[in-house]
Amino acid sequence: MTDAVDLRGVVKRYGTVTALHGVTLSIADNEFFTLLGPSGCGKTTLLRLIAGFEDISEGEIRLFGHDIARLEPNQRPVNTVFQNYALFPHMSVLDNVAFGLKMKGVDPAARRARAGRMLEMVHLSAFAERLPAQLSGGQQQRVALARALAPEPKVLLLDEPLSALDLKLRQAMRVELKQLQEETGITFIFVTHDQEEALTMSDRIAVMSAGRVQQIGTAREIYEAPVNRFVADFIGETNLLEVEVASVSDGRATVILPGGARITCPSSSMTGGRHHLSIRPERLTISDRAELMANVERVVYLGTDLQVIAHLDGGQPITLRLQNAARTSLPEPGQRIGLHLEEGGARLLAD
Amino acid sequence: MKGVRHYPGFLALTILCLAVLYAPLIVVAIYSFNASTSITSWGGFSLRWYGEVFTGREAARFGQAAWNSITIALIASTVATVIATAAALAMVRGGAFRGRQASFALINLPLMVPEIVIAVATLIFFSAIGLTMGYLTILLAHITFCIPFAYLPIAARLEGIEATYEQAARDLYATRAQAFRLILLPLMMPGIVSGWLLAFIISLDDFIITNFVKGAGMETLPTAIFGSVKQGIKPNIMALSTLMLLVSVLFVTAAYLINRKGRQTP
């Protein structure tokens, strides 16, 4: 089957500055695909290139097999939900939603009917005749969604659409967005810097940094098997320890920590030398079967969790997260503890 | 911190400034209703001088001058607004282009150059290219100096309109022309209208440049009033001035209200 979007060697330069260094990736039809990265990583630029708001410097953008890289925005069957919504302030909510259909030449009766159905889908039928300024932020957001979905685009682009909403609303909208995507069957490309948003909604995520795609995978893959230091550090919390690789065999490496402790962990084709080891805080437990020994420095109470900050024997800081279950004893500052590393909890990284 | 209101002498200074600015206008407005022919002593309330403006000895001259003033102001402000709108689009939406700073200076220069200098330069230019002074030369001069006045509110308005509105329209299958006509132009309209009103008033009021380029026998209201005053101030001039003041106040108020209303919507 043809991919919904196929990017090949996409380069974007602004004068002497290169914003995207040859991005190649494929997005399947009906996929919820997220571009995740810190600000300035090129994720929004990539989205704007797909929409046609920026001219591409090099490369191809294929939409269901057709190269659209040099088409005008109005010639591309993709629609965008803007970060600030960009609802037309002088038009009613219904006219906003019907705008794309009007431009496509759909007759007035049919476009009113379709716009009405779209408003129903986002639960805003009662607000059809209002002006955008008379709606709350969350309602404006849903109008923007309805407007972008009304012309039945082949791909919907969403540029950090939830960032202006408060936390509760943002969490509710995540669920709604995901449902909307499943109902409509339209491919969504979602841009965000919020990893929680990315992890909860996406079928697949492309982690971007400095104009390059660092890793593409499911939420689980990028969280549990990050390919490099950037991804491990950016997605979730992690402990990064500098280690010496002692031996590698059968995709597993034995590494030596500065304190002398030895750990075996999965490793991609890495030979000896100094590398970084990523250990997820929730994969450590306090146990007598300890691979590592540490001294507790502080215990932070987080409600559902306890965060324990400690120092390994080699002097490196390490953080662990314990579930706040009914337990007999909490670690005390100054206490010496043994740390057990769950299978697969540590990962050797390329830089 | 104390406000400026608490400085010693604030009240006195305020009253002095307001008096110097507005007392003459108020005196003219009051004496335009004077029954007496004197411009210094009050002889009771009357509308005779307003009647005089429309039916008196000079009525035909004033009528023709008013017609010239109003048609010139209408055409000049409209043409200047179209040019100013195009200029604002290029300056605000055109991105960085060579000569952008220079263009900005050129558009706004007429606001800073002494009017008498423009008047002399315009007269010399029109003579040099062989134009006969008259209606057309007044109109051309008015179009030129009205552009910056129309430009300022339009550019200010446009700067406040985010580029994402046009992008959203283009994204929703509008052509460039449709995005402009259906989205950007309606959003710019308050700025365009107040720019037009400002240009209209500036054109209607202009004396110095008009006086230089009008040629013999052609009058606008300001030059007609000036010509009439040279033979001594009569109360009918006060009535005429008061009427012009009223028109100006109405236009400026309309420009202000439209601009304020426009700021609330987006």
mmCIF file of C-alpha atoms in Angstrom, chain A residues 48 53 72-74 76-80 82 84 86-91 99-100 103-104 147 151, chain B residues 162 164-176 178-179 182-184 186-187 264-266:
data_model
loop_
_atom_site.group_PDB
_atom_site.id
_atom_site.type_symbol
_atom_site.label_atom_id
_atom_site.label_comp_id
_atom_site.label_asym_id
_atom_site.label_seq_id
_atom_site.Cartn_x
_atom_site.Cartn_y
_atom_site.Cartn_z
ATOM 1 C CA ARG A 48 4.980 23.928 7.211
ATOM 2 C CA PHE A 53 3.761 27.565 3.671
ATOM 3 C CA GLU A 72 0.800 25.970 -3.751
ATOM 4 C CA PRO A 73 -0.858 25.403 -0.335
ATOM 5 C CA ASN A 74 -4.346 25.553 -1.895
ATOM 6 C CA ARG A 76 -2.466 20.329 -1.601
ATOM 7 C CA PRO A 77 -5.178 18.069 -0.160
ATOM 8 C CA VAL A 78 -3.906 18.617 3.384
ATOM 9 C CA ASN A 79 -5.335 20.925 6.044
ATOM 10 C CA THR A 80 -3.758 22.483 9.093
ATOM 11 C CA PHE A 82 -2.800 26.167 13.716
ATOM 12 C CA ASN A 84 -3.206 29.951 17.573
ATOM 13 C CA ALA A 86 -6.277 31.352 13.185
ATOM 14 C CA LEU A 87 -10.080 31.341 13.078
ATOM 15 C CA PHE A 88 -11.310 34.126 10.802
ATOM 16 C CA PRO A 89 -12.492 36.722 13.337
ATOM 17 C CA HIS A 90 -15.032 38.358 11.012
ATOM 18 C CA MET A 91 -16.890 35.141 10.144
ATOM 19 C CA PHE A 99 -14.786 28.095 4.271
ATOM 20 C CA GLY A 100 -12.710 25.269 2.798
ATOM 21 C CA MET A 103 -13.298 27.492 -1.809
ATOM 22 C CA LYS A 104 -13.593 23.991 -3.275
ATOM 23 C CA ARG A 147 -12.743 23.603 9.967
ATOM 24 C CA PRO A 151 -12.992 19.451 3.393
ATOM 25 C CA GLU B 162 -1.151 37.738 12.081
ATOM 26 C CA THR B 164 -1.583 32.810 9.939
ATOM 27 C CA TYR B 165 -5.023 34.080 8.819
ATOM 28 C CA GLU B 166 -3.878 34.230 5.211
ATOM 29 C CA GLN B 167 -2.049 30.922 5.586
ATOM 30 C CA ALA B 168 -5.201 29.336 6.983
ATOM 31 C CA ALA B 169 -7.188 30.627 4.015
ATOM 32 C CA ARG B 170 -4.587 29.351 1.544
ATOM 33 C CA ASP B 171 -4.534 26.037 3.390
ATOM 34 C CA LEU B 172 -8.321 25.842 2.958
ATOM 35 C CA TYR B 173 -8.025 26.004 -0.835
ATOM 36 C CA ALA B 174 -8.266 29.775 -1.330
ATOM 37 C CA THR B 175 -6.155 31.249 -4.116
ATOM 38 C CA ARG B 176 -3.909 34.202 -3.315
ATOM 39 C CA GLN B 178 -9.348 34.924 -2.632
ATOM 40 C CA ALA B 179 -7.295 34.938 0.565
ATOM 41 C CA LEU B 182 -12.135 37.304 1.664
ATOM 42 C CA ILE B 183 -9.782 37.391 4.655
ATOM 43 C CA LEU B 184 -7.070 40.046 4.655
ATOM 44 C CA PRO B 186 -12.014 42.660 5.566
ATOM 45 C CA LEU B 187 -9.570 42.469 8.472
ATOM 46 C CA GLN B 264 -11.725 44.818 19.517
ATOM 47 C CA THR B 265 -12.590 42.149 16.936
ATOM 48 C CA PRO B 266 -9.505 40.070 16.041
#
